[in-house]
Coordinates of C-alpha atoms in Angstrom, one line a residue:
M1 CA 66.0 104.0 96.8
S2 CA 67.5 102.4 93.7
T3 CA 70.8 100.5 93.4
A4 CA 70.7 100.3 89.6
R5 CA 73.7 101.4 87.7
T6 CA 74.0 103.6 84.6
D7 CA 77.0 104.6 82.6
N8 CA 79.0 107.5 84.2
D9 CA 76.5 107.6 87.1
S10 CA 77.0 109.9 90.1
W11 CA 75.7 109.2 93.6
A12 CA 76.2 109.8 97.3
I13 CA 77.4 107.2 99.8
T14 CA 73.7 106.6 100.7
E15 CA 72.8 105.8 97.1
S16 CA 73.5 103.2 94.5
V17 CA 76.7 101.2 95.2
G18 CA 77.1 103.2 98.5
A19 CA 73.7 102.0 99.8
T20 CA 74.6 98.4 98.9
A21 CA 77.8 98.7 100.8
L22 CA 76.0 100.2 103.8
G23 CA 73.4 97.3 103.7
V24 CA 76.3 94.8 103.9
A25 CA 77.8 96.8 106.8
S26 CA 74.5 96.7 108.6
A27 CA 74.4 92.9 108.4
R28 CA 78.0 92.7 109.7
A29 CA 77.1 95.0 112.6
A30 CA 74.1 92.8 113.5
E31 CA 76.3 89.7 113.5
T32 CA 78.9 91.4 115.6
R33 CA 76.3 92.2 118.2
S34 CA 74.9 88.7 118.3
E35 CA 75.3 86.3 121.2
N36 CA 77.8 84.0 119.4
P37 CA 79.1 85.9 116.3
L38 CA 80.7 83.9 113.6
N39 CA 82.9 87.0 113.0
R40 CA 83.4 90.4 114.4
D41 CA 83.6 93.7 112.5
P42 CA 84.0 96.5 115.0
F43 CA 84.0 99.1 112.3
A44 CA 80.6 98.2 110.7
Q45 CA 78.5 100.2 113.1
V46 CA 81.0 103.1 112.8
F47 CA 80.1 103.4 109.1
L48 CA 76.3 103.2 109.8
D49 CA 76.6 105.9 112.4
A50 CA 78.5 108.1 110.0
A51 CA 75.9 107.6 107.2
G52 CA 72.9 108.2 109.4
D53 CA 69.4 106.6 109.3
G54 CA 68.2 104.8 106.2
V55 CA 66.9 101.5 105.0
W56 CA 70.4 100.1 105.0
N57 CA 70.1 100.0 108.9
W58 CA 67.2 97.5 108.7
H59 CA 69.6 94.5 109.1
S60 CA 71.1 95.8 112.3
T61 CA 68.0 97.4 114.0
R62 CA 66.7 95.6 117.0
Q63 CA 63.1 96.2 116.0
L64 CA 61.7 96.9 112.6
P65 CA 58.7 99.4 112.4
A66 CA 55.4 97.7 113.2
E67 CA 53.8 99.1 110.0
L68 CA 56.7 97.5 108.0
I69 CA 56.2 94.1 109.6
D70 CA 52.4 94.4 109.0
A71 CA 53.0 95.1 105.3
E72 CA 55.8 92.4 105.0
P73 CA 55.3 89.7 107.7
E74 CA 58.2 87.6 106.3
L75 CA 60.7 90.5 106.4
P76 CA 62.2 89.8 109.9
L77 CA 63.0 86.2 108.8
Q78 CA 64.4 87.4 105.5
M79 CA 66.6 89.9 107.3
Q80 CA 67.8 87.3 109.8
S81 CA 68.7 85.0 106.9
M82 CA 70.6 87.7 105.1
V83 CA 72.6 88.4 108.3
G84 CA 73.5 84.7 108.5
Y85 CA 74.5 84.6 104.9
M86 CA 76.7 87.7 105.2
A87 CA 78.3 86.3 108.3
S88 CA 79.2 83.0 106.5
R89 CA 80.5 84.9 103.5
T90 CA 82.6 87.2 105.6
A91 CA 84.0 84.3 107.6
F92 CA 84.9 82.4 104.3
F93 CA 86.8 85.4 102.8
D94 CA 88.5 86.2 106.1
Q95 CA 89.8 82.7 106.4
F96 CA 90.8 82.7 102.7
F97 CA 93.1 85.7 103.1
Q98 CA 94.6 84.4 106.4
D99 CA 95.3 81.0 104.8
A100 CA 97.0 82.8 101.9
T101 CA 99.2 84.9 104.1
R102 CA 100.2 81.8 106.1
A103 CA 101.2 80.3 102.8
G104 CA 103.6 83.2 102.3
I105 CA 101.5 85.4 100.0
R106 CA 102.1 89.1 100.6
Q107 CA 99.9 90.7 98.0
A108 CA 96.1 90.7 98.4
V109 CA 93.6 92.2 95.9
I110 CA 90.0 93.0 97.0
L111 CA 87.8 93.7 94.1
A112 CA 84.6 95.6 95.1
A113 CA 86.1 96.2 98.5
G114 CA 83.0 98.1 99.7
L115 CA 82.9 99.0 103.4
D116 CA 84.5 95.9 104.7
A117 CA 87.5 96.8 106.8
R118 CA 89.7 93.8 106.3
S119 CA 92.7 96.1 105.8
W120 CA 92.1 97.3 109.4
R121 CA 90.7 94.3 111.2
L122 CA 92.6 91.2 109.9
P123 CA 96.0 90.2 111.4
W124 CA 98.0 90.8 108.3
P125 CA 101.7 89.7 108.6
D126 CA 104.1 92.6 109.0
Q127 CA 107.3 90.5 108.6
P128 CA 109.6 90.2 106.8
D129 CA 108.3 92.7 104.2
G130 CA 104.7 93.3 105.3
T131 CA 101.6 92.7 103.4
T132 CA 100.2 95.0 100.7
V133 CA 96.4 95.0 100.3
Y134 CA 94.9 96.6 97.2
E135 CA 91.3 97.7 97.6
L136 CA 89.4 98.4 94.4
D137 CA 86.1 100.2 94.4
Q138 CA 84.2 103.4 93.5
P139 CA 86.1 106.5 94.6
R140 CA 83.3 107.7 96.9
V141 CA 83.1 104.4 98.7
L142 CA 86.8 104.3 99.4
E143 CA 86.9 107.9 100.4
F144 CA 84.0 107.5 102.9
K145 CA 85.7 104.4 104.4
L146 CA 89.1 106.0 104.9
S147 CA 87.8 109.3 106.2
T148 CA 85.3 107.7 108.6
L149 CA 87.9 105.3 110.1
A150 CA 90.6 108.0 110.2
E151 CA 88.2 110.2 112.3
H152 CA 88.0 107.3 114.8
G153 CA 91.8 106.9 114.9
A154 CA 91.8 103.5 113.2
Q155 CA 94.9 102.6 111.2
P156 CA 95.3 99.8 108.7
A157 CA 97.1 96.7 109.8
C158 CA 98.8 96.4 106.4
D159 CA 100.2 98.5 103.6
R160 CA 96.8 99.5 102.2
V161 CA 96.6 100.8 98.7
A162 CA 93.3 102.3 97.6
V163 CA 92.6 102.0 93.9
A164 CA 89.7 104.2 93.1
V165 CA 88.2 102.8 89.9
D166 CA 84.9 101.8 88.4
L167 CA 85.2 98.0 87.8
R168 CA 83.3 98.5 84.6
Q169 CA 86.4 100.3 83.3
D170 CA 90.0 99.2 82.8
W171 CA 90.8 98.3 86.4
P172 CA 93.7 96.0 85.6
T173 CA 95.7 98.9 84.3
A174 CA 94.7 101.0 87.3
L175 CA 95.9 98.2 89.6
R176 CA 99.3 97.9 87.9
Q177 CA 99.7 101.6 88.0
A178 CA 99.1 101.5 91.8
G179 CA 102.1 99.2 92.2
F180 CA 100.7 95.7 91.9
D181 CA 103.5 93.2 91.1
A182 CA 102.0 90.7 88.6
S183 CA 105.1 88.6 88.8
A184 CA 104.6 87.9 92.5
P185 CA 102.1 85.6 94.2
S186 CA 98.8 87.2 95.2
A187 CA 95.4 86.4 96.7
W188 CA 92.2 87.8 95.1
S189 CA 88.6 88.1 96.2
A190 CA 85.5 89.3 94.4
E191 CA 83.1 89.1 97.3
G192 CA 79.5 89.8 96.1
L193 CA 80.7 91.1 92.8
M194 CA 80.0 88.2 90.4
P195 CA 76.1 88.4 90.5
Y196 CA 76.5 92.0 89.1
R197 CA 78.9 90.9 86.4
R198 CA 77.1 87.9 85.0
G199 CA 74.6 88.2 82.2
Q200 CA 76.2 91.3 80.8
P201 CA 77.7 90.2 77.4
G202 CA 78.6 93.7 76.5
R203 CA 80.2 94.6 79.8
R204 CA 83.5 96.3 80.0
G205 CA 86.1 96.0 82.8
G206 CA 88.8 93.3 83.0
S207 CA 89.7 89.9 84.5
W208 CA 92.2 89.0 87.2
A209 CA 93.7 86.6 84.6
E210 CA 95.2 89.7 82.9
V211 CA 97.3 90.7 86.0
S212 CA 97.7 87.6 88.2
R213 CA 100.5 85.1 87.9
P214 CA 99.3 81.7 86.7
G215 CA 100.0 78.8 89.1
V216 CA 100.9 81.0 92.2
S217 CA 97.8 83.2 92.7
R218 CA 94.7 82.3 94.6
E219 CA 91.3 83.5 93.7
A220 CA 87.9 83.3 95.5
S221 CA 84.5 84.8 94.5

């Protein structure tokens, strides 16, 4: 299985960017089932069940295949470390958005939203005007997330706006066209995105500096 990207690539939810998102969901599912979870994502396992078996389940499986451990003795420890890392990262961004809304910010932008279900699982303020959360990612990832959760009767806890766009393209324009108000305060995250964006001098895409309001917006990556 390869997660490499090419221009104008096409893939299923179990390939490329989709497989990466499923791997992160697997780590969150494992943390949720742990004895003292740092955070809980009740929807992570739902995505894994919908996608079926695959290497993305390795983080959340209770026992790796014996032949795999024989070939890679350090793999269980590596998997455990990855689960811990993802739990810490998830907790950081969860707290970031909750702090932002407590400060009165009512616009959130999640770049590379993946299969995290923050729009569903965080306690977004609904008064006085509610909170709008813009989720940006590949169309197939967003479609899979919405359809899977809808099948389980889950409803977003905010005004969720899906912005289906390849972040290598002109996503700032797509965000504005989706209704983002650049003149209002906003909170931004780019969880897990920066390692894929660094070291690409010829990369396309955009920057949140193009659409966020200086001095009143918060960013975390």
